[in-house]
Amino acid sequence: MASVKVTCEVVGEGIEECELSADAAYGDLLSELGLSRHEATVLVDGSPVPADATVAADTVRVLRLIRGG
Amino acid sequence: MRLARPAHDAILAHAREGAPAEVVGVLVGGRGDDDRVTRIERARNAADTPRTRYELDPAEQIRLIDDIEAAGDEVVGFYHSHPRGPEGPSATDAELAAWEGYVYAIVSLADEPSVGAWRWTGERFDRLAVTVE
C-alpha cells in the first residue's frame, strides 16, 4: 500500500517526520510518535481533529494535553 | 525554580477566585537548569467536573502557547489548584501528565496556601525547590 509522509511539530518538543500507510488515522500518527490519544491531540490548521479520522494533511501540530485532578 | 513574586501572587489569587473549582494556567518565563517564571497566563478549566478535575481546552492551549512564544518568552510549565489539597500531585495528575521535562506547579488552598513545583520525568514527579523572588 502507498504511504504518506507527514511533518509533525510536537509542540514544546520539536519536529519529526512520520511515514504512514495511506489509510492511517491521526490516532496512528500519535502511536508512531509514541503518544496515546489520551495524552495528546493532533491539530490541523489550529483545530483538533478526531483520532479516528484518516490523515489528510501533510503538516500537523501535535499537542500534549494538560489534564489532571 | 525561581518564581517572581507577582507571578506567585497571581497564581494564589487565581486559585482563590476559582475555588471551590480547580483553576489552570500557564507558567511563562525561561526554561533551563534553573527554570524562571516571570508571569502567568490564566486559562479556562474545561473539565466536566471542575471541582475535582482540570483540563485545558486544546484550542485555547495552542493559542496561549503561540502568543507566549510570539512575545519571545517560553512555556516553563503549567499550574493548577487543589482547593482542598493535597499539597502535591494526585494520582490522577500522575496518570494524565504528558509534558515530560516541564514543570507542573500546584497551589493548595488547604491549611496554609502554598505553591509547589514538580518536574514530570515521564515516569514520576520530581519535587523542585521554589524560590519566590
mmCIF file with all atom_site columns, C-alpha atoms in Angstrom:
data_model
loop_
_atom_site.group_PDB
_atom_site.id
_atom_site.type_symbol
_atom_site.label_atom_id
_atom_site.label_alt_id
_atom_site.label_comp_id
_atom_site.label_asym_id
_atom_site.label_entity_id
_atom_site.label_seq_id
_atom_site.pdbx_PDB_ins_code
_atom_site.Cartn_x
_atom_site.Cartn_y
_atom_site.Cartn_z
_atom_site.occupancy
_atom_site.B_iso_or_equiv
_atom_site.pdbx_formal_charge
_atom_site.auth_seq_id
_atom_site.auth_comp_id
_atom_site.auth_asym_id
_atom_site.auth_atom_id
_atom_site.pdbx_PDB_model_num
ATOM 1   C CA . MET A 1 1   ? 0.000   0.000  0.000  1.00 0.00 ? 1   MET A CA 1
ATOM 2   C CA . ALA A 1 2   ? 1.181   3.540  -0.700 1.00 0.00 ? 2   ALA A CA 1
ATOM 3   C CA . SER A 1 3   ? 2.483   5.602  2.178  1.00 0.00 ? 3   SER A CA 1
ATOM 4   C CA . VAL A 1 4   ? 2.216   9.245  3.115  1.00 0.00 ? 4   VAL A CA 1
ATOM 5   C CA . LYS A 1 5   ? 4.781   11.456 4.781  1.00 0.00 ? 5   LYS A CA 1
ATOM 6   C CA . VAL A 1 6   ? 3.637   13.871 7.445  1.00 0.00 ? 6   VAL A CA 1
ATOM 7   C CA . THR A 1 7   ? 5.659   16.609 9.099  1.00 0.00 ? 7   THR A CA 1
ATOM 8   C CA . CYS A 1 8   ? 4.728   16.704 12.783 1.00 0.00 ? 8   CYS A CA 1
ATOM 9   C CA . GLU A 1 9   ? 5.546   19.554 15.126 1.00 0.00 ? 9   GLU A CA 1
ATOM 10  C CA . VAL A 1 10  ? 5.273   18.162 18.637 1.00 0.00 ? 10  VAL A CA 1
ATOM 11  C CA . VAL A 1 11  ? 4.609   21.425 20.456 1.00 0.00 ? 11  VAL A CA 1
ATOM 12  C CA . GLY A 1 12  ? 7.260   22.136 23.050 1.00 0.00 ? 12  GLY A CA 1
ATOM 13  C CA . GLU A 1 13  ? 9.476   19.311 21.814 1.00 0.00 ? 13  GLU A CA 1
ATOM 14  C CA . GLY A 1 14  ? 10.449  19.510 18.138 1.00 0.00 ? 14  GLY A CA 1
ATOM 15  C CA . ILE A 1 15  ? 9.708   18.429 14.581 1.00 0.00 ? 15  ILE A CA 1
ATOM 16  C CA . GLU A 1 16  ? 9.548   14.832 13.407 1.00 0.00 ? 16  GLU A CA 1
ATOM 17  C CA . GLU A 1 17  ? 8.808   13.262 10.054 1.00 0.00 ? 17  GLU A CA 1
ATOM 18  C CA . CYS A 1 18  ? 6.373   10.334 10.070 1.00 0.00 ? 18  CYS A CA 1
ATOM 19  C CA . GLU A 1 19  ? 5.716   7.836  7.319  1.00 0.00 ? 19  GLU A CA 1
ATOM 20  C CA . LEU A 1 20  ? 2.289   6.240  7.494  1.00 0.00 ? 20  LEU A CA 1
ATOM 21  C CA . SER A 1 21  ? 0.136   3.989  5.361  1.00 0.00 ? 21  SER A CA 1
ATOM 22  C CA . ALA A 1 22  ? -2.228  5.907  3.094  1.00 0.00 ? 22  ALA A CA 1
ATOM 23  C CA . ASP A 1 23  ? -5.264  4.851  5.127  1.00 0.00 ? 23  ASP A CA 1
ATOM 24  C CA . ALA A 1 24  ? -3.725  5.705  8.512  1.00 0.00 ? 24  ALA A CA 1
ATOM 25  C CA . ALA A 1 25  ? -5.735  7.702  11.025 1.00 0.00 ? 25  ALA A CA 1
ATOM 26  C CA . TYR A 1 26  ? -4.484  10.556 13.195 1.00 0.00 ? 26  TYR A CA 1
ATOM 27  C CA . GLY A 1 27  ? -4.503  8.159  16.141 1.00 0.00 ? 27  GLY A CA 1
ATOM 28  C CA . ASP A 1 28  ? -1.986  6.019  14.233 1.00 0.00 ? 28  ASP A CA 1
ATOM 29  C CA . LEU A 1 29  ? 0.178   9.095  13.800 1.00 0.00 ? 29  LEU A CA 1
ATOM 30  C CA . LEU A 1 30  ? 0.137   9.621  17.564 1.00 0.00 ? 30  LEU A CA 1
ATOM 31  C CA . SER A 1 31  ? 1.164   5.996  18.080 1.00 0.00 ? 31  SER A CA 1
ATOM 32  C CA . GLU A 1 32  ? 4.024   6.486  15.633 1.00 0.00 ? 32  GLU A CA 1
ATOM 33  C CA . LEU A 1 33  ? 5.215   9.343  17.842 1.00 0.00 ? 33  LEU A CA 1
ATOM 34  C CA . GLY A 1 34  ? 4.934   7.209  20.972 1.00 0.00 ? 34  GLY A CA 1
ATOM 35  C CA . LEU A 1 35  ? 1.909   9.086  22.261 1.00 0.00 ? 35  LEU A CA 1
ATOM 36  C CA . SER A 1 36  ? -1.587  7.855  23.112 1.00 0.00 ? 36  SER A CA 1
ATOM 37  C CA . ARG A 1 37  ? -4.788  9.641  22.170 1.00 0.00 ? 37  ARG A CA 1
ATOM 38  C CA . HIS A 1 38  ? -5.357  10.167 25.888 1.00 0.00 ? 38  HIS A CA 1
ATOM 39  C CA . GLU A 1 39  ? -2.230  12.263 26.289 1.00 0.00 ? 39  GLU A CA 1
ATOM 40  C CA . ALA A 1 40  ? -2.093  14.221 23.036 1.00 0.00 ? 40  ALA A CA 1
ATOM 41  C CA . THR A 1 41  ? -4.249  15.521 20.193 1.00 0.00 ? 41  THR A CA 1
ATOM 42  C CA . VAL A 1 42  ? -3.496  16.381 16.570 1.00 0.00 ? 42  VAL A CA 1
ATOM 43  C CA . LEU A 1 43  ? -4.176  19.899 15.320 1.00 0.00 ? 43  LEU A CA 1
ATOM 44  C CA . VAL A 1 44  ? -4.721  20.755 11.664 1.00 0.00 ? 44  VAL A CA 1
ATOM 45  C CA . ASP A 1 45  ? -4.853  24.470 10.906 1.00 0.00 ? 45  ASP A CA 1
ATOM 46  C CA . GLY A 1 46  ? -5.049  25.134 14.633 1.00 0.00 ? 46  GLY A CA 1
ATOM 47  C CA . SER A 1 47  ? -8.062  22.911 15.336 1.00 0.00 ? 47  SER A CA 1
ATOM 48  C CA . PRO A 1 48  ? -8.177  19.428 16.906 1.00 0.00 ? 48  PRO A CA 1
ATOM 49  C CA . VAL A 1 49  ? -9.064  16.592 14.537 1.00 0.00 ? 49  VAL A CA 1
ATOM 50  C CA . PRO A 1 50  ? -10.662 13.248 15.559 1.00 0.00 ? 50  PRO A CA 1
ATOM 51  C CA . ALA A 1 51  ? -8.166  10.483 16.270 1.00 0.00 ? 51  ALA A CA 1
ATOM 52  C CA . ASP A 1 52  ? -10.137 8.105  14.040 1.00 0.00 ? 52  ASP A CA 1
ATOM 53  C CA . ALA A 1 53  ? -10.164 10.458 11.013 1.00 0.00 ? 53  ALA A CA 1
ATOM 54  C CA . THR A 1 54  ? -7.939  9.490  8.075  1.00 0.00 ? 54  THR A CA 1
ATOM 55  C CA . VAL A 1 55  ? -4.782  11.571 7.817  1.00 0.00 ? 55  VAL A CA 1
ATOM 56  C CA . ALA A 1 56  ? -5.369  14.223 5.149  1.00 0.00 ? 56  ALA A CA 1
ATOM 57  C CA . ALA A 1 57  ? -2.734  16.858 5.950  1.00 0.00 ? 57  ALA A CA 1
ATOM 58  C CA . ASP A 1 58  ? 0.978   16.787 5.211  1.00 0.00 ? 58  ASP A CA 1
ATOM 59  C CA . THR A 1 59  ? 1.804   19.093 8.114  1.00 0.00 ? 59  THR A CA 1
ATOM 60  C CA . VAL A 1 60  ? 0.268   18.834 11.572 1.00 0.00 ? 60  VAL A CA 1
ATOM 61  C CA . ARG A 1 61  ? 0.889   20.020 15.103 1.00 0.00 ? 61  ARG A CA 1
ATOM 62  C CA . VAL A 1 62  ? 0.738   17.554 17.968 1.00 0.00 ? 62  VAL A CA 1
ATOM 63  C CA . LEU A 1 63  ? -0.307  18.979 21.292 1.00 0.00 ? 63  LEU A CA 1
ATOM 64  C CA . ARG A 1 64  ? 0.261   17.139 24.537 1.00 0.00 ? 64  ARG A CA 1
ATOM 65  C CA . LEU A 1 65  ? -2.763  17.656 26.742 1.00 0.00 ? 65  LEU A CA 1
ATOM 66  C CA . ILE A 1 66  ? -2.889  19.380 30.094 1.00 0.00 ? 66  ILE A CA 1
ATOM 67  C CA . ARG A 1 67  ? -5.237  17.461 32.355 1.00 0.00 ? 67  ARG A CA 1
ATOM 68  C CA . GLY A 1 68  ? -5.337  16.173 35.890 1.00 0.00 ? 68  GLY A CA 1
ATOM 69  C CA . GLY A 1 69  ? -7.210  16.287 39.135 1.00 0.00 ? 69  GLY A CA 1
ATOM 70  C CA . MET B 2 1   ? 12.605  27.070 40.157 1.00 0.00 ? 1   MET B CA 1
ATOM 71  C CA . ARG B 2 2   ? 12.656  30.789 40.558 1.00 0.00 ? 2   ARG B CA 1
ATOM 72  C CA . LEU B 2 3   ? 9.180   32.319 40.773 1.00 0.00 ? 3   LEU B CA 1
ATOM 73  C CA . ALA B 2 4   ? 8.709   36.054 40.505 1.00 0.00 ? 4   ALA B CA 1
ATOM 74  C CA . ARG B 2 5   ? 6.666   37.409 43.422 1.00 0.00 ? 5   ARG B CA 1
ATOM 75  C CA . PRO B 2 6   ? 3.951   38.922 41.140 1.00 0.00 ? 6   PRO B CA 1
ATOM 76  C CA . ALA B 2 7   ? 3.549   35.560 39.376 1.00 0.00 ? 7   ALA B CA 1
ATOM 77  C CA . HIS B 2 8   ? 3.358   33.745 42.729 1.00 0.00 ? 8   HIS B CA 1
ATOM 78  C CA . ASP B 2 9   ? 0.709   36.155 43.981 1.00 0.00 ? 9   ASP B CA 1
ATOM 79  C CA . ALA B 2 10  ? -1.215  35.883 40.697 1.00 0.00 ? 10  ALA B CA 1
ATOM 80  C CA . ILE B 2 11  ? -1.351  32.076 40.957 1.00 0.00 ? 11  ILE B CA 1
ATOM 81  C CA . LEU B 2 12  ? -2.686  32.283 44.523 1.00 0.00 ? 12  LEU B CA 1
ATOM 82  C CA . ALA B 2 13  ? -5.236  34.945 43.543 1.00 0.00 ? 13  ALA B CA 1
ATOM 83  C CA . HIS B 2 14  ? -6.440  32.822 40.610 1.00 0.00 ? 14  HIS B CA 1
ATOM 84  C CA . ALA B 2 15  ? -6.830  29.769 42.838 1.00 0.00 ? 15  ALA B CA 1
ATOM 85  C CA . ARG B 2 16  ? -8.763  31.721 45.478 1.00 0.00 ? 16  ARG B CA 1
ATOM 86  C CA . GLU B 2 17  ? -11.069 33.310 42.902 1.00 0.00 ? 17  GLU B CA 1
ATOM 87  C CA . GLY B 2 18  ? -11.776 29.954 41.290 1.00 0.00 ? 18  GLY B CA 1
ATOM 88  C CA . ALA B 2 19  ? -12.438 27.941 44.457 1.00 0.00 ? 19  ALA B CA 1
ATOM 89  C CA . PRO B 2 20  ? -14.181 25.613 45.044 1.00 0.00 ? 20  PRO B CA 1
ATOM 90  C CA . ALA B 2 21  ? -13.341 24.706 41.441 1.00 0.00 ? 21  ALA B CA 1
ATOM 91  C CA . GLU B 2 22  ? -9.787  23.936 40.347 1.00 0.00 ? 22  GLU B CA 1
ATOM 92  C CA . VAL B 2 23  ? -8.080  26.525 38.138 1.00 0.00 ? 23  VAL B CA 1
ATOM 93  C CA . VAL B 2 24  ? -5.407  26.065 35.474 1.00 0.00 ? 24  VAL B CA 1
ATOM 94  C CA . GLY B 2 25  ? -2.912  28.257 33.671 1.00 0.00 ? 25  GLY B CA 1
ATOM 95  C CA . VAL B 2 26  ? 0.486   28.518 32.025 1.00 0.00 ? 26  VAL B CA 1
ATOM 96  C CA . LEU B 2 27  ? 3.841   29.333 33.660 1.00 0.00 ? 27  LEU B CA 1
ATOM 97  C CA . VAL B 2 28  ? 5.775   31.748 31.455 1.00 0.00 ? 28  VAL B CA 1
ATOM 98  C CA . GLY B 2 29  ? 9.454   32.718 31.512 1.00 0.00 ? 29  GLY B CA 1
ATOM 99  C CA . GLY B 2 30  ? 12.637  30.875 30.644 1.00 0.00 ? 30  GLY B CA 1
ATOM 100 C CA . ARG B 2 31  ? 13.478  27.172 30.741 1.00 0.00 ? 31  ARG B CA 1
ATOM 101 C CA . GLY B 2 32  ? 16.808  25.688 31.709 1.00 0.00 ? 32  GLY B CA 1
ATOM 102 C CA . ASP B 2 33  ? 18.649  24.126 34.606 1.00 0.00 ? 33  ASP B CA 1
ATOM 103 C CA . ASP B 2 34  ? 17.137  26.825 36.755 1.00 0.00 ? 34  ASP B CA 1
ATOM 104 C CA . ASP B 2 35  ? 13.630  27.460 35.436 1.00 0.00 ? 35  ASP B CA 1
ATOM 105 C CA . ARG B 2 36  ? 12.481  31.025 35.835 1.00 0.00 ? 36  ARG B CA 1
ATOM 106 C CA . VAL B 2 37  ? 8.797   32.013 35.920 1.00 0.00 ? 37  VAL B CA 1
ATOM 107 C CA . THR B 2 38  ? 8.218   35.695 35.312 1.00 0.00 ? 38  THR B CA 1
ATOM 108 C CA . ARG B 2 39  ? 4.485   35.728 34.714 1.00 0.00 ? 39  ARG B CA 1
ATOM 109 C CA . ILE B 2 40  ? 1.447   33.522 34.216 1.00 0.00 ? 40  ILE B CA 1
ATOM 110 C CA . GLU B 2 41  ? -1.381  33.218 31.739 1.00 0.00 ? 41  GLU B CA 1
ATOM 111 C CA . ARG B 2 42  ? -4.725  32.177 33.123 1.00 0.00 ? 42  ARG B CA 1
ATOM 112 C CA . ALA B 2 43  ? -6.732  29.588 31.209 1.00 0.00 ? 43  ALA B CA 1
ATOM 113 C CA . ARG B 2 44  ? -10.263 28.235 31.489 1.00 0.00 ? 44  ARG B CA 1
ATOM 114 C CA . ASN B 2 45  ? -10.791 24.943 33.267 1.00 0.00 ? 45  ASN B CA 1
ATOM 115 C CA . ALA B 2 46  ? -12.678 22.979 30.600 1.00 0.00 ? 46  ALA B CA 1
ATOM 116 C CA . ALA B 2 47  ? -13.155 19.823 32.708 1.00 0.00 ? 47  ALA B CA 1
ATOM 117 C CA . ASP B 2 48  ? -16.669 18.418 33.072 1.00 0.00 ? 48  ASP B CA 1
ATOM 118 C CA . THR B 2 49  ? -16.186 18.172 36.855 1.00 0.00 ? 49  THR B CA 1
ATOM 119 C CA . PRO B 2 50  ? -14.024 21.229 37.643 1.00 0.00 ? 50  PRO B CA 1
ATOM 120 C CA . ARG B 2 51  ? -14.160 20.717 41.425 1.00 0.00 ? 51  ARG B CA 1
ATOM 121 C CA . THR B 2 52  ? -12.106 17.556 41.109 1.00 0.00 ? 52  THR B CA 1
ATOM 122 C CA . ARG B 2 53  ? -10.516 17.750 37.657 1.00 0.00 ? 53  ARG B CA 1
ATOM 123 C CA . TYR B 2 54  ? -8.759  20.272 35.449 1.00 0.00 ? 54  TYR B CA 1
ATOM 124 C CA . GLU B 2 55  ? -8.352  20.309 31.718 1.00 0.00 ? 55  GLU B CA 1
ATOM 125 C CA . LEU B 2 56  ? -7.082  22.913 29.297 1.00 0.00 ? 56  LEU B CA 1
ATOM 126 C CA . ASP B 2 57  ? -9.045  23.155 26.053 1.00 0.00 ? 57  ASP B CA 1
ATOM 127 C CA . PRO B 2 58  ? -6.575  22.282 23.235 1.00 0.00 ? 58  PRO B CA 1
ATOM 128 C CA . ALA B 2 59  ? -7.579  25.253 21.038 1.00 0.00 ? 59  ALA B CA 1
ATOM 129 C CA . GLU B 2 60  ? -7.044  27.666 23.947 1.00 0.00 ? 60  GLU B CA 1
ATOM 130 C CA . GLN B 2 61  ? -3.829  25.898 24.930 1.00 0.00 ? 61  GLN B CA 1
ATOM 131 C CA . ILE B 2 62  ? -2.244  26.244 21.499 1.00 0.00 ? 62  ILE B CA 1
ATOM 132 C CA . ARG B 2 63  ? -3.352  29.877 21.224 1.00 0.00 ? 63  ARG B CA 1
ATOM 133 C CA . LEU B 2 64  ? -1.771  30.684 24.592 1.00 0.00 ? 64  LEU B CA 1
ATOM 134 C CA . ILE B 2 65  ? 1.468   28.873 23.685 1.00 0.00 ? 65  ILE B CA 1
ATOM 135 C CA . ASP B 2 66  ? 1.723   30.621 20.324 1.00 0.00 ? 66  ASP B CA 1
ATOM 136 C CA . ASP B 2 67  ? 1.116   34.026 21.928 1.00 0.00 ? 67  ASP B CA 1
ATOM 137 C CA . ILE B 2 68  ? 3.739   33.340 24.617 1.00 0.00 ? 68  ILE B CA 1
ATOM 138 C CA . GLU B 2 69  ? 6.362   32.306 22.052 1.00 0.00 ? 69  GLU B CA 1
ATOM 139 C CA . ALA B 2 70  ? 5.474   35.223 19.757 1.00 0.00 ? 70  ALA B CA 1
ATOM 140 C CA . ALA B 2 71  ? 6.282   37.525 22.691 1.00 0.00 ? 71  ALA B CA 1
ATOM 141 C CA . GLY B 2 72  ? 9.754   35.966 22.947 1.00 0.00 ? 72  GLY B CA 1
ATOM 142 C CA . ASP B 2 73  ? 9.013   34.002 26.119 1.00 0.00 ? 73  ASP B CA 1
ATOM 143 C CA . GLU B 2 74  ? 8.967   30.282 26.817 1.00 0.00 ? 74  GLU B CA 1
ATOM 144 C CA . VAL B 2 75  ? 6.418   27.952 28.353 1.00 0.00 ? 75  VAL B CA 1
ATOM 145 C CA . VAL B 2 76  ? 8.032   26.752 31.578 1.00 0.00 ? 76  VAL B CA 1
ATOM 146 C CA . GLY B 2 77  ? 5.095   24.557 32.509 1.00 0.00 ? 77  GLY B CA 1
ATOM 147 C CA . PHE B 2 78  ? 1.573   24.688 33.825 1.00 0.00 ? 78  PHE B CA 1
ATOM 148 C CA . TYR B 2 79  ? -0.161  25.252 37.135 1.00 0.00 ? 79  TYR B CA 1
ATOM 149 C CA . HIS B 2 80  ? -3.405  24.085 38.648 1.00 0.00 ? 80  HIS B CA 1
ATOM 150 C CA . SER B 2 81  ? -5.049  24.275 42.052 1.00 0.00 ? 81  SER B CA 1
ATOM 151 C CA . HIS B 2 82  ? -6.097  21.783 44.689 1.00 0.00 ? 82  HIS B CA 1
ATOM 152 C CA . PRO B 2 83  ? -8.759  23.755 46.586 1.00 0.00 ? 83  PRO B CA 1
ATOM 153 C CA . ARG B 2 84  ? -8.893  21.147 49.347 1.00 0.00 ? 84  ARG B CA 1
ATOM 154 C CA . GLY B 2 85  ? -5.386  19.724 48.950 1.00 0.00 ? 85  GLY B CA 1
ATOM 155 C CA . PRO B 2 86  ? -3.297  17.711 48.707 1.00 0.00 ? 86  PRO B CA 1
ATOM 156 C CA . GLU B 2 87  ? -0.192  19.840 48.528 1.00 0.00 ? 87  GLU B CA 1
ATOM 157 C CA . GLY B 2 88  ? 1.427   17.626 45.886 1.00 0.00 ? 88  GLY B CA 1
ATOM 158 C CA . PRO B 2 89  ? 0.421   15.846 42.670 1.00 0.00 ? 89  PRO B CA 1
ATOM 159 C CA . SER B 2 90  ? -2.549  13.485 42.918 1.00 0.00 ? 90  SER B CA 1
ATOM 160 C CA . ALA B 2 91  ? -2.702  10.001 41.420 1.00 0.00 ? 91  ALA B CA 1
ATOM 161 C CA . THR B 2 92  ? -4.837  11.492 38.640 1.00 0.00 ? 92  THR B CA 1
ATOM 162 C CA . ASP B 2 93  ? -2.165  14.121 37.971 1.00 0.00 ? 93  ASP B CA 1
ATOM 163 C CA . ALA B 2 94  ? 0.450   11.396 37.523 1.00 0.00 ? 94  ALA B CA 1
ATOM 164 C CA . GLU B 2 95  ? -1.856  9.277  35.385 1.00 0.00 ? 95  GLU B CA 1
ATOM 165 C CA . LEU B 2 96  ? -2.567  12.132 32.968 1.00 0.00 ? 96  LEU B CA 1
ATOM 166 C CA . ALA B 2 97  ? 0.756   14.024 32.927 1.00 0.00 ? 97  ALA B CA 1
ATOM 167 C CA . ALA B 2 98  ? 2.112   14.341 29.383 1.00 0.00 ? 98  ALA B CA 1
ATOM 168 C CA . TRP B 2 99  ? 4.623   17.216 29.291 1.00 0.00 ? 99  TRP B CA 1
ATOM 169 C CA . GLU B 2 100 ? 7.857   15.399 30.023 1.00 0.00 ? 100 GLU B CA 1
ATOM 170 C CA . GLY B 2 101 ? 10.606  17.669 31.295 1.00 0.00 ? 101 GLY B CA 1
ATOM 171 C CA . TYR B 2 102 ? 8.217   20.522 32.061 1.00 0.00 ? 102 TYR B CA 1
ATOM 172 C CA . VAL B 2 103 ? 7.124   21.990 35.390 1.00 0.00 ? 103 VAL B CA 1
ATOM 173 C CA . TYR B 2 104 ? 3.771   21.224 36.960 1.00 0.00 ? 104 TYR B CA 1
ATOM 174 C CA . ALA B 2 105 ? 3.048   23.735 39.714 1.00 0.00 ? 105 ALA B CA 1
ATOM 175 C CA . ILE B 2 106 ? 0.292   23.127 42.220 1.00 0.00 ? 106 ILE B CA 1
ATOM 176 C CA . VAL B 2 107 ? -1.330  25.645 44.510 1.00 0.00 ? 107 VAL B CA 1
ATOM 177 C CA . SER B 2 108 ? -3.008  24.070 47.520 1.00 0.00 ? 108 SER B CA 1
ATOM 178 C CA . LEU B 2 109 ? -5.553  26.077 49.462 1.00 0.00 ? 109 LEU B CA 1
ATOM 179 C CA . ALA B 2 110 ? -5.743  23.579 52.306 1.00 0.00 ? 110 ALA B CA 1
ATOM 180 C CA . ASP B 2 111 ? -4.204  24.799 55.566 1.00 0.00 ? 111 ASP B CA 1
ATOM 181 C CA . GLU B 2 112 ? -1.566  27.415 54.677 1.00 0.00 ? 112 GLU B CA 1
ATOM 182 C CA . PRO B 2 113 ? -1.911  28.261 50.938 1.00 0.00 ? 113 PRO B CA 1
ATOM 183 C CA . SER B 2 114 ? 1.269   27.340 49.088 1.00 0.00 ? 114 SER B CA 1
ATOM 184 C CA . VAL B 2 115 ? 2.723   26.962 45.604 1.00 0.00 ? 115 VAL B CA 1
ATOM 185 C CA . GLY B 2 116 ? 4.840   23.873 44.960 1.00 0.00 ? 116 GLY B CA 1
ATOM 186 C CA . ALA B 2 117 ? 6.513   22.709 41.763 1.00 0.00 ? 117 ALA B CA 1
ATOM 187 C CA . TRP B 2 118 ? 7.361   19.307 40.314 1.00 0.00 ? 118 TRP B CA 1
ATOM 188 C CA . ARG B 2 119 ? 9.045   18.246 37.083 1.00 0.00 ? 119 ARG B CA 1
ATOM 189 C CA . TRP B 2 120 ? 7.390   15.401 35.193 1.00 0.00 ? 120 TRP B CA 1
ATOM 190 C CA . THR B 2 121 ? 10.112  12.938 34.176 1.00 0.00 ? 121 THR B CA 1
ATOM 191 C CA . GLY B 2 122 ? 7.786   10.794 32.103 1.00 0.00 ? 122 GLY B CA 1
ATOM 192 C CA . GLU B 2 123 ? 7.539   8.332  34.968 1.00 0.00 ? 123 GLU B CA 1
ATOM 193 C CA . ARG B 2 124 ? 7.224   10.376 38.124 1.00 0.00 ? 124 ARG B CA 1
ATOM 194 C CA . PHE B 2 125 ? 7.085   13.886 39.546 1.00 0.00 ? 125 PHE B CA 1
ATOM 195 C CA . ASP B 2 126 ? 10.374  15.184 40.972 1.00 0.00 ? 126 ASP B CA 1
ATOM 196 C CA . ARG B 2 127 ? 9.879   17.960 43.500 1.00 0.00 ? 127 ARG B CA 1
ATOM 197 C CA . LEU B 2 128 ? 11.650  21.248 42.766 1.00 0.00 ? 128 LEU B CA 1
ATOM 198 C CA . ALA B 2 129 ? 12.764  23.854 45.241 1.00 0.00 ? 129 ALA B CA 1
ATOM 199 C CA . VAL B 2 130 ? 10.746  27.035 44.688 1.00 0.00 ? 130 VAL B CA 1
ATOM 200 C CA . THR B 2 131 ? 12.373  30.384 45.338 1.00 0.00 ? 131 THR B CA 1
ATOM 201 C CA . VAL B 2 132 ? 9.965   33.319 45.354 1.00 0.00 ? 132 VAL B CA 1
ATOM 202 C CA . GLU B 2 133 ? 11.880  36.488 44.495 1.00 0.00 ? 133 GLU B CA 1
#
